[in-house]
Amino acid sequence: MGKIVVDGDETVYRQADGETTAWLTGFEEKMELVHESSPKFKRIFYLLVALGIFYLSVVFIFNLN
C-alpha cells in the first residue's frame, strides 16, 4: 500500500516500491464535519420506513387478485 509523502514543497503519493504515482499539487487538508444524530429523529425515521414497507406490502398483496 502506498503513502502520502511531503517532499520539499511538493506532496506526492508513493507506492511501497518507492515509485511516485501522483503529484498532489495544491493539496490542502480539509476537516470533516461530524453530525451526531438525535435518538428522537432516529426513532421517527425508522417508524416512517416501517410504515412505508407495510404500506407497500399491503398494496402488493391486495393488488395481486
PDB file of N, CA and C in Angstrom:
ATOM      1  N   MET A   1       0.833  -1.170   0.000  1.00  0.00           N
ATOM      2  CA  MET A   1       0.000   0.000   0.000  1.00  0.00           C
ATOM      3  C   MET A   1       0.880   1.237   0.000  1.00  0.00           C
ATOM      4  N   GLY A   2       0.496   2.235  -0.743  1.00  0.00           N
ATOM      5  CA  GLY A   2       1.283   3.454  -0.824  1.00  0.00           C
ATOM      6  C   GLY A   2       0.991   4.407   0.315  1.00  0.00           C
ATOM      7  N   LYS A   3       1.718   5.528   0.301  1.00  0.00           N
ATOM      8  CA  LYS A   3       1.500   6.535   1.333  1.00  0.00           C
ATOM      9  C   LYS A   3       1.787   7.911   0.759  1.00  0.00           C
ATOM     10  N   ILE A   4       1.239   8.918   1.424  1.00  0.00           N
ATOM     11  CA  ILE A   4       1.448  10.301   1.019  1.00  0.00           C
ATOM     12  C   ILE A   4       2.712  10.816   1.707  1.00  0.00           C
ATOM     13  N   VAL A   5       3.627  11.378   0.904  1.00  0.00           N
ATOM     14  CA  VAL A   5       4.919  11.837   1.408  1.00  0.00           C
ATOM     15  C   VAL A   5       5.099  13.300   1.023  1.00  0.00           C
ATOM     16  N   VAL A   6       5.543  14.118   1.981  1.00  0.00           N
ATOM     17  CA  VAL A   6       5.868  15.512   1.694  1.00  0.00           C
ATOM     18  C   VAL A   6       7.334  15.555   1.310  1.00  0.00           C
ATOM     19  N   ASP A   7       7.600  16.000   0.061  1.00  0.00           N
ATOM     20  CA  ASP A   7       8.951  16.020  -0.482  1.00  0.00           C
ATOM     21  C   ASP A   7       9.310  17.471  -0.798  1.00  0.00           C
ATOM     22  N   GLY A   8       9.842  18.188   0.190  1.00  0.00           N
ATOM     23  CA  GLY A   8      10.147  19.607  -0.002  1.00  0.00           C
ATOM     24  C   GLY A   8       8.849  20.405  -0.008  1.00  0.00           C
ATOM     25  N   ASP A   9       8.606  21.108  -1.136  1.00  0.00           N
ATOM     26  CA  ASP A   9       7.365  21.873  -1.290  1.00  0.00           C
ATOM     27  C   ASP A   9       6.248  21.025  -1.885  1.00  0.00           C
ATOM     28  N   GLU A  10       6.582  19.876  -2.386  1.00  0.00           N
ATOM     29  CA  GLU A  10       5.596  19.042  -3.082  1.00  0.00           C
ATOM     30  C   GLU A  10       5.085  17.930  -2.173  1.00  0.00           C
ATOM     31  N   THR A  11       3.831  17.585  -2.382  1.00  0.00           N
ATOM     32  CA  THR A  11       3.240  16.436  -1.717  1.00  0.00           C
ATOM     33  C   THR A  11       2.997  15.391  -2.794  1.00  0.00           C
ATOM     34  N   VAL A  12       3.542  14.195  -2.590  1.00  0.00           N
ATOM     35  CA  VAL A  12       3.433  13.138  -3.599  1.00  0.00           C
ATOM     36  C   VAL A  12       2.885  11.871  -2.967  1.00  0.00           C
ATOM     37  N   TYR A  13       2.321  11.013  -3.817  1.00  0.00           N
ATOM     38  CA  TYR A  13       1.849   9.698  -3.384  1.00  0.00           C
ATOM     39  C   TYR A  13       2.833   8.668  -3.912  1.00  0.00           C
ATOM     40  N   ARG A  14       3.438   7.901  -3.000  1.00  0.00           N
ATOM     41  CA  ARG A  14       4.431   6.906  -3.391  1.00  0.00           C
ATOM     42  C   ARG A  14       3.934   5.509  -3.070  1.00  0.00           C
ATOM     43  N   GLN A  15       4.209   4.608  -3.996  1.00  0.00           N
ATOM     44  CA  GLN A  15       3.889   3.204  -3.788  1.00  0.00           C
ATOM     45  C   GLN A  15       4.895   2.594  -2.821  1.00  0.00           C
ATOM     46  N   ALA A  16       4.644   1.352  -2.405  1.00  0.00           N
ATOM     47  CA  ALA A  16       5.532   0.674  -1.454  1.00  0.00           C
ATOM     48  C   ALA A  16       6.929   0.462  -2.032  1.00  0.00           C
ATOM     49  N   ASP A  17       7.025   0.345  -3.377  1.00  0.00           N
ATOM     50  CA  ASP A  17       8.336   0.131  -4.002  1.00  0.00           C
ATOM     51  C   ASP A  17       9.104   1.433  -4.236  1.00  0.00           C
ATOM     52  N   GLY A  18       8.545   2.588  -3.820  1.00  0.00           N
ATOM     53  CA  GLY A  18       9.232   3.868  -3.941  1.00  0.00           C
ATOM     54  C   GLY A  18       8.866   4.660  -5.174  1.00  0.00           C
ATOM     55  N   GLU A  19       8.058   4.107  -6.051  1.00  0.00           N
ATOM     56  CA  GLU A  19       7.665   4.799  -7.279  1.00  0.00           C
ATOM     57  C   GLU A  19       6.615   5.866  -6.967  1.00  0.00           C
ATOM     58  N   THR A  20       6.846   7.091  -7.470  1.00  0.00           N
ATOM     59  CA  THR A  20       5.887   8.174  -7.299  1.00  0.00           C
ATOM     60  C   THR A  20       4.801   8.014  -8.346  1.00  0.00           C
ATOM     61  N   THR A  21       3.549   7.919  -7.879  1.00  0.00           N
ATOM     62  CA  THR A  21       2.446   7.700  -8.820  1.00  0.00           C
ATOM     63  C   THR A  21       1.527   8.902  -8.957  1.00  0.00           C
ATOM     64  N   ALA A  22       1.609   9.876  -8.039  1.00  0.00           N
ATOM     65  CA  ALA A  22       0.750  11.054  -8.154  1.00  0.00           C
ATOM     66  C   ALA A  22       1.417  12.233  -7.458  1.00  0.00           C
ATOM     67  N   TRP A  23       1.337  13.380  -8.110  1.00  0.00           N
ATOM     68  CA  TRP A  23       1.790  14.626  -7.503  1.00  0.00           C
ATOM     69  C   TRP A  23       0.542  15.361  -7.054  1.00  0.00           C
ATOM     70  N   LEU A  24       0.471  15.648  -5.783  1.00  0.00           N
ATOM     71  CA  LEU A  24      -0.708  16.297  -5.221  1.00  0.00           C
ATOM     72  C   LEU A  24      -0.438  17.784  -5.080  1.00  0.00           C
ATOM     73  N   THR A  25      -0.438  18.488  -6.204  1.00  0.00           N
ATOM     74  CA  THR A  25      -0.164  19.916  -6.187  1.00  0.00           C
ATOM     75  C   THR A  25      -1.410  20.650  -5.722  1.00  0.00           C
ATOM     76  N   GLY A  26      -1.218  21.658  -4.936  1.00  0.00           N
ATOM     77  CA  GLY A  26      -2.339  22.424  -4.409  1.00  0.00           C
ATOM     78  C   GLY A  26      -3.152  21.608  -3.411  1.00  0.00           C
ATOM     79  N   PHE A  27      -2.502  20.637  -2.803  1.00  0.00           N
ATOM     80  CA  PHE A  27      -3.187  19.749  -1.872  1.00  0.00           C
ATOM     81  C   PHE A  27      -3.347  20.449  -0.537  1.00  0.00           C
ATOM     82  N   GLU A  28      -4.590  20.581  -0.093  1.00  0.00           N
ATOM     83  CA  GLU A  28      -4.812  21.119   1.241  1.00  0.00           C
ATOM     84  C   GLU A  28      -5.766  20.191   1.979  1.00  0.00           C
ATOM     85  N   GLU A  29      -5.464  19.984   3.218  1.00  0.00           N
ATOM     86  CA  GLU A  29      -6.251  19.063   4.020  1.00  0.00           C
ATOM     87  C   GLU A  29      -7.513  19.768   4.502  1.00  0.00           C
ATOM     88  N   LYS A  30      -8.650  19.089   4.377  1.00  0.00           N
ATOM     89  CA  LYS A  30      -9.914  19.679   4.798  1.00  0.00           C
ATOM     90  C   LYS A  30     -10.441  18.922   6.005  1.00  0.00           C
ATOM     91  N   MET A  31     -11.130  19.628   6.845  1.00  0.00           N
ATOM     92  CA  MET A  31     -11.701  18.998   8.031  1.00  0.00           C
ATOM     93  C   MET A  31     -13.059  18.390   7.686  1.00  0.00           C
ATOM     94  N   GLU A  32     -13.429  17.378   8.417  1.00  0.00           N
ATOM     95  CA  GLU A  32     -14.701  16.709   8.210  1.00  0.00           C
ATOM     96  C   GLU A  32     -15.687  17.172   9.277  1.00  0.00           C
ATOM     97  N   LEU A  33     -16.876  17.546   8.830  1.00  0.00           N
ATOM     98  CA  LEU A  33     -17.904  17.940   9.785  1.00  0.00           C
ATOM     99  C   LEU A  33     -18.600  16.691  10.300  1.00  0.00           C
ATOM    100  N   VAL A  34     -18.751  16.594  11.595  1.00  0.00           N
ATOM    101  CA  VAL A  34     -19.363  15.429  12.217  1.00  0.00           C
ATOM    102  C   VAL A  34     -20.772  15.796  12.657  1.00  0.00           C
ATOM    103  N   HIS A  35     -21.702  14.893  12.420  1.00  0.00           N
ATOM    104  CA  HIS A  35     -23.087  15.130  12.794  1.00  0.00           C
ATOM    105  C   HIS A  35     -23.545  14.038  13.758  1.00  0.00           C
ATOM    106  N   GLU A  36     -23.927  14.437  14.947  1.00  0.00           N
ATOM    107  CA  GLU A  36     -24.466  13.493  15.925  1.00  0.00           C
ATOM    108  C   GLU A  36     -25.971  13.423  15.732  1.00  0.00           C
ATOM    109  N   SER A  37     -26.497  12.224  15.603  1.00  0.00           N
ATOM    110  CA  SER A  37     -27.939  12.083  15.392  1.00  0.00           C
ATOM    111  C   SER A  37     -28.684  12.143  16.718  1.00  0.00           C
ATOM    112  N   SER A  38     -29.931  12.563  16.623  1.00  0.00           N
ATOM    113  CA  SER A  38     -30.791  12.641  17.787  1.00  0.00           C
ATOM    114  C   SER A  38     -31.604  11.350  17.878  1.00  0.00           C
ATOM    115  N   PRO A  39     -31.702  10.730  19.045  1.00  0.00           N
ATOM    116  CA  PRO A  39     -32.469   9.488  19.173  1.00  0.00           C
ATOM    117  C   PRO A  39     -33.938   9.659  18.788  1.00  0.00           C
ATOM    118  N   LYS A  40     -34.511  10.840  19.051  1.00  0.00           N
ATOM    119  CA  LYS A  40     -35.910  11.090  18.705  1.00  0.00           C
ATOM    120  C   LYS A  40     -36.114  11.027  17.186  1.00  0.00           C
ATOM    121  N   PHE A  41     -35.254  11.699  16.433  1.00  0.00           N
ATOM    122  CA  PHE A  41     -35.398  11.707  14.985  1.00  0.00           C
ATOM    123  C   PHE A  41     -35.068  10.348  14.384  1.00  0.00           C
ATOM    124  N   LYS A  42     -34.136   9.615  14.997  1.00  0.00           N
ATOM    125  CA  LYS A  42     -33.798   8.277  14.525  1.00  0.00           C
ATOM    126  C   LYS A  42     -35.008   7.353  14.677  1.00  0.00           C
ATOM    127  N   ARG A  43     -35.701   7.442  15.797  1.00  0.00           N
ATOM    128  CA  ARG A  43     -36.886   6.635  16.046  1.00  0.00           C
ATOM    129  C   ARG A  43     -37.998   6.975  15.040  1.00  0.00           C
ATOM    130  N   ILE A  44     -38.184   8.274  14.781  1.00  0.00           N
ATOM    131  CA  ILE A  44     -39.193   8.703  13.809  1.00  0.00           C
ATOM    132  C   ILE A  44     -38.842   8.193  12.420  1.00  0.00           C
ATOM    133  N   PHE A  45     -37.577   8.258  12.041  1.00  0.00           N
ATOM    134  CA  PHE A  45     -37.137   7.777  10.733  1.00  0.00           C
ATOM    135  C   PHE A  45     -37.447   6.291  10.567  1.00  0.00           C
ATOM    136  N   TYR A  46     -37.085   5.472  11.575  1.00  0.00           N
ATOM    137  CA  TYR A  46     -37.348   4.034  11.481  1.00  0.00           C
ATOM    138  C   TYR A  46     -38.841   3.737  11.473  1.00  0.00           C
ATOM    139  N   LEU A  47     -39.631   4.506  12.202  1.00  0.00           N
ATOM    140  CA  LEU A  47     -41.081   4.326  12.188  1.00  0.00           C
ATOM    141  C   LEU A  47     -41.647   4.614  10.799  1.00  0.00           C
ATOM    142  N   LEU A  48     -41.193   5.690  10.172  1.00  0.00           N
ATOM    143  CA  LEU A  48     -41.679   6.032   8.833  1.00  0.00           C
ATOM    144  C   LEU A  48     -41.248   5.002   7.792  1.00  0.00           C
ATOM    145  N   VAL A  49     -40.043   4.477   7.913  1.00  0.00           N
ATOM    146  CA  VAL A  49     -39.588   3.430   6.995  1.00  0.00           C
ATOM    147  C   VAL A  49     -40.431   2.180   7.173  1.00  0.00           C
ATOM    148  N   ALA A  50     -40.732   1.809   8.422  1.00  0.00           N
ATOM    149  CA  ALA A  50     -41.571   0.637   8.681  1.00  0.00           C
ATOM    150  C   ALA A  50     -42.979   0.841   8.131  1.00  0.00           C
ATOM    151  N   LEU A  51     -43.537   2.035   8.302  1.00  0.00           N
ATOM    152  CA  LEU A  51     -44.863   2.315   7.744  1.00  0.00           C
ATOM    153  C   LEU A  51     -44.854   2.239   6.215  1.00  0.00           C
ATOM    154  N   GLY A  52     -43.796   2.723   5.596  1.00  0.00           N
ATOM    155  CA  GLY A  52     -43.690   2.660   4.134  1.00  0.00           C
ATOM    156  C   GLY A  52     -43.606   1.224   3.644  1.00  0.00           C
ATOM    157  N   ILE A  53     -42.831   0.400   4.326  1.00  0.00           N
ATOM    158  CA  ILE A  53     -42.729  -1.010   3.941  1.00  0.00           C
ATOM    159  C   ILE A  53     -44.065  -1.712   4.133  1.00  0.00           C
ATOM    160  N   PHE A  54     -44.753  -1.423   5.246  1.00  0.00           N
ATOM    161  CA  PHE A  54     -46.069  -2.004   5.498  1.00  0.00           C
ATOM    162  C   PHE A  54     -47.054  -1.591   4.405  1.00  0.00           C
ATOM    163  N   TYR A  55     -47.070  -0.295   4.047  1.00  0.00           N
ATOM    164  CA  TYR A  55     -47.965   0.209   3.006  1.00  0.00           C
ATOM    165  C   TYR A  55     -47.697  -0.477   1.664  1.00  0.00           C
ATOM    166  N   LEU A  56     -46.435  -0.584   1.282  1.00  0.00           N
ATOM    167  CA  LEU A  56     -46.109  -1.219   0.010  1.00  0.00           C
ATOM    168  C   LEU A  56     -46.480  -2.698   0.008  1.00  0.00           C
ATOM    169  N   SER A  57     -46.289  -3.374   1.124  1.00  0.00           N
ATOM    170  CA  SER A  57     -46.653  -4.792   1.177  1.00  0.00           C
ATOM    171  C   SER A  57     -48.165  -4.961   1.074  1.00  0.00           C
ATOM    172  N   VAL A  58     -48.950  -4.086   1.708  1.00  0.00           N
ATOM    173  CA  VAL A  58     -50.406  -4.151   1.594  1.00  0.00           C
ATOM    174  C   VAL A  58     -50.834  -3.898   0.157  1.00  0.00           C
ATOM    175  N   VAL A  59     -50.252  -2.918  -0.480  1.00  0.00           N
ATOM    176  CA  VAL A  59     -50.604  -2.606  -1.870  1.00  0.00           C
ATOM    177  C   VAL A  59     -50.292  -3.788  -2.780  1.00  0.00           C
ATOM    178  N   PHE A  60     -49.127  -4.405  -2.632  1.00  0.00           N
ATOM    179  CA  PHE A  60     -48.765  -5.527  -3.492  1.00  0.00           C
ATOM    180  C   PHE A  60     -49.593  -6.773  -3.201  1.00  0.00           C
ATOM    181  N   ILE A  61     -49.917  -7.024  -1.951  1.00  0.00           N
ATOM    182  CA  ILE A  61     -50.697  -8.220  -1.602  1.00  0.00           C
ATOM    183  C   ILE A  61     -52.125  -8.127  -2.110  1.00  0.00           C
ATOM    184  N   PHE A  62     -52.779  -6.991  -1.903  1.00  0.00           N
ATOM    185  CA  PHE A  62     -54.176  -6.853  -2.295  1.00  0.00           C
ATOM    186  C   PHE A  62     -54.349  -6.486  -3.761  1.00  0.00           C
ATOM    187  N   ASN A  63     -53.304  -6.146  -4.470  1.00  0.00           N
ATOM    188  CA  ASN A  63     -53.398  -5.843  -5.895  1.00  0.00           C
ATOM    189  C   ASN A  63     -53.138  -7.059  -6.764  1.00  0.00           C
ATOM    190  N   LEU A  64     -52.742  -8.194  -6.191  1.00  0.00           N
ATOM    191  CA  LEU A  64     -52.436  -9.377  -6.976  1.00  0.00           C
ATOM    192  C   LEU A  64     -53.671 -10.118  -7.419  1.00  0.00           C
ATOM    193  N   ASN A  65     -54.821  -9.852  -6.835  1.00  0.00           N
ATOM    194  CA  ASN A  65     -56.062 -10.577  -7.193  1.00  0.00           C
ATOM    195  C   ASN A  65     -56.588 -10.169  -8.511  1.00  0.00           C
TER     196      ASN A  65
END
